[in-house]
Structures are given as structure tokens and as C-alpha cells.
């Protein structure tokens, strides 16, 4: 039988900055609609997920605030929302491998919060 569920792979690529770390999330998505809502940030040069529909093949794998980095190897990290939608429409009838960047909470903030009594 053919599986239509998306799969997720945490690539373990964390990039530490002074305030936050980032994890790259790769997802294999079946053909069809993605069921996500996008919003442009930083003057439209960065697009993030604003909502994931319950019936989306990405539900449970990506979250609000994730940034789309690539779709089937096409770098969309600097594209505005319209550009990303165009790439998605051109590839709507094929399976997709999408990569996202997820901002993780700062480790030092977590340590400070857990050490205070």
C-alpha cells in the first residue's frame, strides 16, 4: 500500500548564536496541497509558516514559525510568499522534499529557568 503520510528527519544541524539555535527539519511530502499558510517577514525577504491546517500532510511535523528553506532542492529561503507559492504550484503534482529552519529556545535561557527555585 502507498503511504501518504509525510516523514520527518531531524538532521541534527544546530547553529548556535548568542540568543538562539536553529535546527534544520527535512520533510518528505506527497503530491497535492500542502495545507499551510505563509506570512512574509523582514520586508518580505523571509517567509515563515503562520498556520498548519489539521488535514495538512505536514501537520505534526512542522510548526508555526518554521521558515521554508528549500523545495525539491530549490532554494526559497530568500523568496517572498508569492515566489514560494509559485514554486509550490509548479511542483503540486509531484512528491516534494522540503527543508525548514526551526528556531529553538536558547540553551542558556532554559538552564537559567530550570536552575531558579
PDB file of C-alpha atoms in Angstrom, residues 8 35-36 53 60 65 67 69 72 75 87-88 90 93 97 100:
ATOM      1  CA  UNK A   8      10.309  13.953   9.136  1.00  0.00           C
ATOM      2  CA  UNK A  35      -2.358  22.857   3.725  1.00  0.00           C
ATOM      3  CA  UNK A  36      -0.176  25.606   5.188  1.00  0.00           C
ATOM      4  CA  UNK A  53      -4.178  23.034   8.743  1.00  0.00           C
ATOM      5  CA  UNK A  60       2.589  17.276  13.354  1.00  0.00           C
ATOM      6  CA  UNK A  65       7.269  29.980  12.850  1.00  0.00           C
ATOM      7  CA  UNK A  67      10.969  29.030   7.781  1.00  0.00           C
ATOM      8  CA  UNK A  69      14.460  26.851   3.154  1.00  0.00           C
ATOM      9  CA  UNK A  72      12.982  19.788  -4.037  1.00  0.00           C
ATOM     10  CA  UNK A  75      16.430  27.461  -2.503  1.00  0.00           C
ATOM     11  CA  UNK A  87       7.347  27.075  -6.767  1.00  0.00           C
ATOM     12  CA  UNK A  88       4.752  25.001  -4.860  1.00  0.00           C
ATOM     13  CA  UNK A  90       4.740  24.156 -10.295  1.00  0.00           C
ATOM     14  CA  UNK A  93       1.629  17.078  -8.801  1.00  0.00           C
ATOM     15  CA  UNK A  97      11.259  17.136  -0.160  1.00  0.00           C
ATOM     16  CA  UNK A 100      12.644  24.085   7.087  1.00  0.00           C
TER      17      UNK A 100
END
